[in-house]
mmCIF file of C-alpha atoms in Angstrom:
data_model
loop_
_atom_site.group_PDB
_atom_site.id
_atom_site.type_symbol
_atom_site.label_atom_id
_atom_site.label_comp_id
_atom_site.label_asym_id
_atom_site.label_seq_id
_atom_site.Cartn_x
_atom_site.Cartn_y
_atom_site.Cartn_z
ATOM 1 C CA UNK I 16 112.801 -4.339 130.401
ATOM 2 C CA UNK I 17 109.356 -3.688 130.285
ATOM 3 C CA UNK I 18 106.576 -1.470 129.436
ATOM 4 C CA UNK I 19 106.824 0.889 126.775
ATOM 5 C CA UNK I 20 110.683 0.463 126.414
ATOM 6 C CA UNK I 21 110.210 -2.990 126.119
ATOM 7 C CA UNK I 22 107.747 -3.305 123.438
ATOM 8 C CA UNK I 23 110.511 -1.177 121.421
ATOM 9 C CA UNK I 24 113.667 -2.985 122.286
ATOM 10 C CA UNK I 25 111.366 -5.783 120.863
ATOM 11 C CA UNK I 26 110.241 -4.281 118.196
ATOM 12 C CA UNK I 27 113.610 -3.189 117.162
ATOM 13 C CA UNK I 28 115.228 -6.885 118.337
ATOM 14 C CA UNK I 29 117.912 -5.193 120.395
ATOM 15 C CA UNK I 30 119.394 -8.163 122.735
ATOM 16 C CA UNK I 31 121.965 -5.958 124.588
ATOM 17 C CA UNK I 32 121.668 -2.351 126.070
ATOM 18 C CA UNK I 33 124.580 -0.216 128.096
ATOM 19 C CA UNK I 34 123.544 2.935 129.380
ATOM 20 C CA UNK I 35 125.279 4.937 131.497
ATOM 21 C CA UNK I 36 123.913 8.027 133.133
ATOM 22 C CA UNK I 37 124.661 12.151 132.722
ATOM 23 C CA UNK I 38 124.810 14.371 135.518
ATOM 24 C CA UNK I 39 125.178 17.846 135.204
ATOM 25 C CA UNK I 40 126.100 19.327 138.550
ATOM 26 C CA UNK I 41 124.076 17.239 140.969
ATOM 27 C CA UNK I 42 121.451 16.822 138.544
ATOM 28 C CA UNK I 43 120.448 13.769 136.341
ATOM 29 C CA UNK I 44 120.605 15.339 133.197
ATOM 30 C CA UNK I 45 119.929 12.066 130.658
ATOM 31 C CA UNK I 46 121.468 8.401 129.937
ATOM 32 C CA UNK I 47 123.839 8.015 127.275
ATOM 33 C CA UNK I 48 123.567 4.180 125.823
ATOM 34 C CA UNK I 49 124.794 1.172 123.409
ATOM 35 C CA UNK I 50 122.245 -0.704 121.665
ATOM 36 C CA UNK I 51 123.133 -3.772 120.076
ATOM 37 C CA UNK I 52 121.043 -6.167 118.114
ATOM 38 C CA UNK I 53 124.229 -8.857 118.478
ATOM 39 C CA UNK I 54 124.209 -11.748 120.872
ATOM 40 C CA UNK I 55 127.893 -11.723 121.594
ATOM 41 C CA UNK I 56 128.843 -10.218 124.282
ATOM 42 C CA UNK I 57 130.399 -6.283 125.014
ATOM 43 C CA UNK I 58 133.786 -5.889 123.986
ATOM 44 C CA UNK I 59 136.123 -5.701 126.892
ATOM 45 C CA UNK I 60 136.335 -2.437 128.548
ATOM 46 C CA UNK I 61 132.880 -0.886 127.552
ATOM 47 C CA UNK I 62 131.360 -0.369 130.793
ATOM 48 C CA UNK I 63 134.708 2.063 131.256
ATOM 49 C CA UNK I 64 134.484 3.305 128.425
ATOM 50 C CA UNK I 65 130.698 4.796 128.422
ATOM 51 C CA UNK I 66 131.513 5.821 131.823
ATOM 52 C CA UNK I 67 134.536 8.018 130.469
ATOM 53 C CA UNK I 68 131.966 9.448 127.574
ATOM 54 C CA UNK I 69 129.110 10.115 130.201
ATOM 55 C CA UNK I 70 131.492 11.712 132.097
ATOM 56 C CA UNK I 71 132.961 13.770 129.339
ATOM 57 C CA UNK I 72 129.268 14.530 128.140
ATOM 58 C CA UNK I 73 128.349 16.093 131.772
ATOM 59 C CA UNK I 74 131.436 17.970 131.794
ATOM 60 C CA UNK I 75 130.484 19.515 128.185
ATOM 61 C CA UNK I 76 126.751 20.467 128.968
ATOM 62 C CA UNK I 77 128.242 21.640 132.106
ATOM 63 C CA UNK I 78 130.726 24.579 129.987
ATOM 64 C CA UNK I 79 127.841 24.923 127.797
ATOM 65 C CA UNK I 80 124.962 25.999 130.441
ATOM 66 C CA UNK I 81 128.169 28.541 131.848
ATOM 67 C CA UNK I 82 128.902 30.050 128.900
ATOM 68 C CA UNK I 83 125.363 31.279 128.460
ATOM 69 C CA UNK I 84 124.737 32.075 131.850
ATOM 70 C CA UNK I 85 127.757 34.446 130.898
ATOM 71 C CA UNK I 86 126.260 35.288 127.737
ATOM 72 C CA UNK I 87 122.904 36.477 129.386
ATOM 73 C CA UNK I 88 125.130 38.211 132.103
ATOM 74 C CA UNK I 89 126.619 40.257 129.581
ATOM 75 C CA UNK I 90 123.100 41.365 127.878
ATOM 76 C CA UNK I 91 122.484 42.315 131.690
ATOM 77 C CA UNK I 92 125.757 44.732 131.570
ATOM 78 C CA UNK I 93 124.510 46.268 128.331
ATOM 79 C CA UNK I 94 121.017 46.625 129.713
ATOM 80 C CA UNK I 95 122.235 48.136 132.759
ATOM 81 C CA UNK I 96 124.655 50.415 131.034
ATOM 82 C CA UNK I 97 121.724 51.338 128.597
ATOM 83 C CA UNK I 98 119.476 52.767 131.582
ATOM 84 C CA UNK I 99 121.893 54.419 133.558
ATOM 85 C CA UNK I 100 122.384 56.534 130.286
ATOM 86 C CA UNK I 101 118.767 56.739 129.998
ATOM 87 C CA UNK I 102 118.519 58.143 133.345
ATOM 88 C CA UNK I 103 121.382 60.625 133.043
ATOM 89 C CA UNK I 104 120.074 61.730 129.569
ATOM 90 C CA UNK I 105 116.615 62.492 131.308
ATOM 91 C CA UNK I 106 118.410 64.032 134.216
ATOM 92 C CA UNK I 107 120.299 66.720 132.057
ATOM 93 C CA UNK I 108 117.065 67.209 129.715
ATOM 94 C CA UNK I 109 114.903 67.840 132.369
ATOM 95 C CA UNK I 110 116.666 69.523 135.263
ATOM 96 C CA UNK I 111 120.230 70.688 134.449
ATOM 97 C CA UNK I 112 119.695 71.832 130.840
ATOM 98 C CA UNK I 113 116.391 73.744 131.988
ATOM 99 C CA UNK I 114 118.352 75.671 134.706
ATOM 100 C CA UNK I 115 121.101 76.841 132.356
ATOM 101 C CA UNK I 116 118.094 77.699 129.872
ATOM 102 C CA UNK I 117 116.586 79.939 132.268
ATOM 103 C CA UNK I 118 119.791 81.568 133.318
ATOM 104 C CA UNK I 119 120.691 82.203 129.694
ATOM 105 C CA UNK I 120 116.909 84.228 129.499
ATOM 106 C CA UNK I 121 117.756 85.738 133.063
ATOM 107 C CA UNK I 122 121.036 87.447 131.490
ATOM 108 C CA UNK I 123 119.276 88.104 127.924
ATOM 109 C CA UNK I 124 116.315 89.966 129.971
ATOM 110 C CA UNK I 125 119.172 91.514 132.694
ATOM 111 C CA UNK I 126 121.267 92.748 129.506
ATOM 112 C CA UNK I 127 118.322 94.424 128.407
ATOM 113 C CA UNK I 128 117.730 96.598 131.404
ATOM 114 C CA UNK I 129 121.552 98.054 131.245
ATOM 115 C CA UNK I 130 121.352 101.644 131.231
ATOM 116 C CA UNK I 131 123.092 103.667 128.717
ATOM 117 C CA UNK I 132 126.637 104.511 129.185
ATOM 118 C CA UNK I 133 127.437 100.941 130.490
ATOM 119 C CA UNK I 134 128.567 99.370 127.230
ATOM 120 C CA UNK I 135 131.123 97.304 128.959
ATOM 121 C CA UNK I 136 128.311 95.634 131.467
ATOM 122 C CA UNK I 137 125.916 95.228 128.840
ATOM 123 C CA UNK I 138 128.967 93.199 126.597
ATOM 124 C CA UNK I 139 129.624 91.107 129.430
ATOM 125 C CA UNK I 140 126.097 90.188 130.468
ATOM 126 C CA UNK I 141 125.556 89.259 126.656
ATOM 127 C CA UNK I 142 128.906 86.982 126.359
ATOM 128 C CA UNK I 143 127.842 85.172 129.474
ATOM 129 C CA UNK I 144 124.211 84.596 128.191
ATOM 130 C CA UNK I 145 126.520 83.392 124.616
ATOM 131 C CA UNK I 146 128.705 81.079 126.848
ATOM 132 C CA UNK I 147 125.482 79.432 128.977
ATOM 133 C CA UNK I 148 123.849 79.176 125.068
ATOM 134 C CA UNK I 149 127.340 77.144 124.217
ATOM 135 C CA UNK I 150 126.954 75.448 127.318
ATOM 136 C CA UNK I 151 123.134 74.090 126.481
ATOM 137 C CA UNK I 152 124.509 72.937 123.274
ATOM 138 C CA UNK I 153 127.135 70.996 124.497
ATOM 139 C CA UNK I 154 124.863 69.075 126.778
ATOM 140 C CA UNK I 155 122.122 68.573 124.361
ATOM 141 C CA UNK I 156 125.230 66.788 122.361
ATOM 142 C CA UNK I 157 126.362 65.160 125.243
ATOM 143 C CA UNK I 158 123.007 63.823 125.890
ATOM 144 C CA UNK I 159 122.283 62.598 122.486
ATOM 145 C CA UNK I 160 125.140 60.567 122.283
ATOM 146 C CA UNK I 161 124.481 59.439 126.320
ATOM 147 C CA UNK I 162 121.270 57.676 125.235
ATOM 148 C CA UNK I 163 119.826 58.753 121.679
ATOM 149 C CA UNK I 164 116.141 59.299 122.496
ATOM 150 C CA UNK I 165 115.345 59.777 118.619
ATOM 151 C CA UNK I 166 116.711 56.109 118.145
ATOM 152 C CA UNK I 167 113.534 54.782 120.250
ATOM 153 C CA UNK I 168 110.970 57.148 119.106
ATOM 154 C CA UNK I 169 111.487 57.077 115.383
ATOM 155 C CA UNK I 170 113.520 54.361 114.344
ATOM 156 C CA UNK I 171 117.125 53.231 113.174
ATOM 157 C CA UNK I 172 117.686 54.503 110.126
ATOM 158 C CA UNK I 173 115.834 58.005 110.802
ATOM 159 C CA UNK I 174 118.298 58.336 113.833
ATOM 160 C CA UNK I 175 121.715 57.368 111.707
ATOM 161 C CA UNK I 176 120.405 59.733 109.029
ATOM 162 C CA UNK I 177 120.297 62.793 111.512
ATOM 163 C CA UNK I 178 123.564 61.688 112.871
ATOM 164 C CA UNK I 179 124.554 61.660 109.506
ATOM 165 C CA UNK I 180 123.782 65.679 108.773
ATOM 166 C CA UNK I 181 125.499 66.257 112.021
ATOM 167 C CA UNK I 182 128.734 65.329 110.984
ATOM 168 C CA UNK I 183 131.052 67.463 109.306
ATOM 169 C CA UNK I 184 132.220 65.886 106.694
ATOM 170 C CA UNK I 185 130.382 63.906 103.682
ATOM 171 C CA UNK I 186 128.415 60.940 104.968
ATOM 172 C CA UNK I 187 126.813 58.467 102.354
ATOM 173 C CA UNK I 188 124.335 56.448 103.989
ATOM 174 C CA UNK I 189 122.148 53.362 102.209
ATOM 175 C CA UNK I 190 120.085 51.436 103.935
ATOM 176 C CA UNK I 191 118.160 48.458 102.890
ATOM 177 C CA UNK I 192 115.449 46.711 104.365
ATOM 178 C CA UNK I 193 112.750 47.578 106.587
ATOM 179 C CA UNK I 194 112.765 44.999 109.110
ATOM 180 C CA UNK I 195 112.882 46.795 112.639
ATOM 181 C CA UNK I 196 115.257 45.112 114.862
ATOM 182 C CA UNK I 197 115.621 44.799 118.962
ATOM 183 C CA UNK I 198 116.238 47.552 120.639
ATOM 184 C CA UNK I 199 119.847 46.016 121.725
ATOM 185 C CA UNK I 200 120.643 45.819 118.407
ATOM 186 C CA UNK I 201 119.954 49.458 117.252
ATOM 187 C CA UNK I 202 121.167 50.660 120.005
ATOM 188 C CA UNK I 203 124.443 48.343 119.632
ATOM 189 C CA UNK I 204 124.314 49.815 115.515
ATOM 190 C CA UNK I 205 124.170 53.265 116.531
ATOM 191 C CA UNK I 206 126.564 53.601 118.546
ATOM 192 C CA UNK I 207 129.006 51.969 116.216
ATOM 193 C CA UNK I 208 128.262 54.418 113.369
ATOM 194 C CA UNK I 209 128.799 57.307 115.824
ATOM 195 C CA UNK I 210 131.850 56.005 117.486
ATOM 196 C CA UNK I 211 133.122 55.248 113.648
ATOM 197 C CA UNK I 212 132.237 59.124 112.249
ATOM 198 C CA UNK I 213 133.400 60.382 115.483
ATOM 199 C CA UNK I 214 136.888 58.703 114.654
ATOM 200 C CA UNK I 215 136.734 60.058 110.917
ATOM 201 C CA UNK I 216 136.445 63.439 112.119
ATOM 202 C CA UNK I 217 138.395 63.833 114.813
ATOM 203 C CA UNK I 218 141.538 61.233 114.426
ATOM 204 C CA UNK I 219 141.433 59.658 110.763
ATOM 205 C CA UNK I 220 141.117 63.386 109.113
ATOM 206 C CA UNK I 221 138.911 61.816 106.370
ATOM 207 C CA UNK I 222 137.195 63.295 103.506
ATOM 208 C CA UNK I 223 134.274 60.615 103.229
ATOM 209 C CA UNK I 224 132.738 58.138 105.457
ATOM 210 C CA UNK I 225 130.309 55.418 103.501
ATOM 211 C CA UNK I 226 128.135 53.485 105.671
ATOM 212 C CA UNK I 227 125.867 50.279 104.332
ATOM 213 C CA UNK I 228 123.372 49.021 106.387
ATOM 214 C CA UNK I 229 120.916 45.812 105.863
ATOM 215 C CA UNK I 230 117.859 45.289 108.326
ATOM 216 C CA UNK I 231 117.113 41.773 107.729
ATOM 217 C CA UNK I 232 116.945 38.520 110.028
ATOM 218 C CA UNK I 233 120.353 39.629 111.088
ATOM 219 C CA UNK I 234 121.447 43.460 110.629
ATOM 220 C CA UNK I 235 125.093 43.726 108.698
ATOM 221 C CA UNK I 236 126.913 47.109 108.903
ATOM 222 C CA UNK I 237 129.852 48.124 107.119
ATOM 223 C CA UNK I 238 131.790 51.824 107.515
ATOM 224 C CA UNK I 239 134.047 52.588 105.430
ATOM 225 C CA UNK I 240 136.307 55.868 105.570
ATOM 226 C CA UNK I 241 139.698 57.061 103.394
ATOM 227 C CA UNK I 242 141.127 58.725 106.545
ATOM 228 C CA UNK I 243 144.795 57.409 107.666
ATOM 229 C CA UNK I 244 143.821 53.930 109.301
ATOM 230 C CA UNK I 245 145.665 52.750 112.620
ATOM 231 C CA UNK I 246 142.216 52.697 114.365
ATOM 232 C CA UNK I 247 142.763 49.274 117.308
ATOM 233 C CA UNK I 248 140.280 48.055 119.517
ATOM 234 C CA UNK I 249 142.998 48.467 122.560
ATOM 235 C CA UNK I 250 141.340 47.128 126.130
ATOM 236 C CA UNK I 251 139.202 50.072 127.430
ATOM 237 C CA UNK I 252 138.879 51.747 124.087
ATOM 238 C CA UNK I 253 135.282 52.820 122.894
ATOM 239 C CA UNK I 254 135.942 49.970 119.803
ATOM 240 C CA UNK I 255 136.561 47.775 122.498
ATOM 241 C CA UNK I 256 133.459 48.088 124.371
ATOM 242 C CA UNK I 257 131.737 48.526 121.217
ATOM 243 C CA UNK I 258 133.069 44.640 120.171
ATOM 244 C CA UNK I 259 132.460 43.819 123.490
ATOM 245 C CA UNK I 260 128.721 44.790 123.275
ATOM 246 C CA UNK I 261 128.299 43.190 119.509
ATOM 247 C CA UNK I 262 129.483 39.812 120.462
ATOM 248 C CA UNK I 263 127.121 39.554 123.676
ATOM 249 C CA UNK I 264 124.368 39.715 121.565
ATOM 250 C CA UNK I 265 125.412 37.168 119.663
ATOM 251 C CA UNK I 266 126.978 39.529 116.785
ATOM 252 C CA UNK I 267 130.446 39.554 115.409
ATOM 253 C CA UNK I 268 132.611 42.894 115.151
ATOM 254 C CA UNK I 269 135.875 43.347 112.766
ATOM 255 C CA UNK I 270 137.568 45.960 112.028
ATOM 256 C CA UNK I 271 140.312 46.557 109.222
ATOM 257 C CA UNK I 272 142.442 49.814 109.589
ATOM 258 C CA UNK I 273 146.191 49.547 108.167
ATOM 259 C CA UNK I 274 148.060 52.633 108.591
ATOM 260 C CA UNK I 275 147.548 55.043 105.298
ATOM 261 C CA UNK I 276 144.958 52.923 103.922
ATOM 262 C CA UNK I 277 141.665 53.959 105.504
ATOM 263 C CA UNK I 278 139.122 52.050 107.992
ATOM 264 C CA UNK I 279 136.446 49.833 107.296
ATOM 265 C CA UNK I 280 134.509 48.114 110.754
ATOM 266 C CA UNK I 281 132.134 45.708 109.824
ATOM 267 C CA UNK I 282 129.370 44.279 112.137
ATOM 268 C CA UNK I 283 126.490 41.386 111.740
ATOM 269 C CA UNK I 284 124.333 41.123 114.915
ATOM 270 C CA UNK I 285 120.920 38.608 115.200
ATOM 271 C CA UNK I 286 117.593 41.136 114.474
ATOM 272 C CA UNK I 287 115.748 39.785 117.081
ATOM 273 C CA UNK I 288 118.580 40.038 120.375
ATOM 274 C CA UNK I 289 115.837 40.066 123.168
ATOM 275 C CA UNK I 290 116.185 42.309 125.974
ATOM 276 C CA UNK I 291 117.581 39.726 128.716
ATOM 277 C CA UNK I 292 117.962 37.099 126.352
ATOM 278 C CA UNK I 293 120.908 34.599 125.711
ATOM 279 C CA UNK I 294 123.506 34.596 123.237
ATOM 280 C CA UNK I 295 124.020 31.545 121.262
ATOM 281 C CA UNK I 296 126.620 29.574 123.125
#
């Protein structure tokens, strides 16, 4: 050898080198090599053998560079997901909830020019101008929980506080910390704590819900309820999907729900998930 990898083979007195290259795919990757400062020669059988661990190596880097091409199509999914809701969220705001807003002030102003004598028209005009008022409500809901526009204009914790008052039972909410994180991950968060008080409401008839959250260089959630328990992240379930989204930003999800003994889902997800980025492989 010469050059530059002489001079150090020299100056490091190695006498015998076995290198044997990597390729990943159909691409030289590196060299993976035996120095020895012996004389003797190789043992029997080494050529083979760093063949075999080259081999082995290639076939390693090979699952790694998969796994976070899969990672980063995942973060694609949840991106994609994210701004479809976006765009039906902006869709109901601006066009369908307007319409059944002026409607509702059609009927108020049409209940208004009911003669006298015509109780029963006037009663009807004013329940259907109720029922479109209903109906505006429902899809403001609807919408929030579609894509929470709050989230992005004023924050994490401002958001999961006014999803806190919503609720109807007792929510006790600390946060700590003040580190903002991606928006993945606050999006991810949010929708965790209202999947979790949605459950406590509607199927784990609980009295409380506690909810601890840490904004730090990774965020850490933990819900607790004392409803019945039996919640299960079946396939297709919104705890499912919910996991799902956690551990493609490189996060982890659990969840602890024995029957009669209450519910507590716990989730740690990186701060800084980057729109597009990879998950740790």
């Amino acid at each position: 050898a010469s050059g530059a990898l002489g001079d150090w083979l020299a100056a490091n007195e190695i006498r015998r080198f076995a290198g044997c290259p990597i390729v990943v795919g159909e691409r030289l990757w590196g060299m993976a090599a035996v120095l020895s400062r012996a004389s003797r020669r190789r043992t029997a059988g080494a050529e083979e053998i760093m063949r075999q661990l080259a081999g082995l190596a290639g076939v390693a880097l090979v699952q790694t560079r998969h796994r976070a091409e899969l990672a980063a199509s995942r973060v694609r999914l949840i991106e994609a997901a994210d701004a479809a809701r976006r765009r039906i969220e902006r869709h109901l705001h601006e066009s369908t909830q307007q319409r059944l807003v002026a409607v509702g002030l059609d009927l108020r102003a049409a209940e208004r020019t009911v003669p006298p004598g015509m109780e029963e028209l006037r009663e009807q005009l004013s329940g259907a101008a109720r029922e479109v008022n209903e109906i505006v409500k429902g899809l403001q809901d609807l919408a929030r929980q579609l894509h929470p526009a709050f989230l992005l204009r004023r924050g994490l914790e401002p958001a999961l506080r006014t999803l806190a008052r919503r609720t109807p039972l007792p929510v006790d909410l600390e946060a700590h910390g003040r580190r903002p994180p991606s928006s993945n991950t606050a999006m991810t968060v949010y929708y965790v704590v209202a999947e979790a008080l949605s459950n406590a409401v509607l199927y784990a008839h609980a009295s409380v819900v506690r909810v601890r959250l840490d904004l730090g260089d990774e965020v850490r959630l933990r819900i607790d309820d004392d409803g019945v328990g039996g919640a299960h992240p079946y396939p297709g379930s919104a705890l499912a999907y919910l996991r799902d989204r956690a551990e493609a930003l490189g996060g982890e999800f659990t969840i602890d729900s024995p029957a009669g003994g209450g519910t507590s889902v716990r989730v740690t997800i990186p701060a800084d998930s980057p729109p597009g980025g990879l998950a740790p492989a």
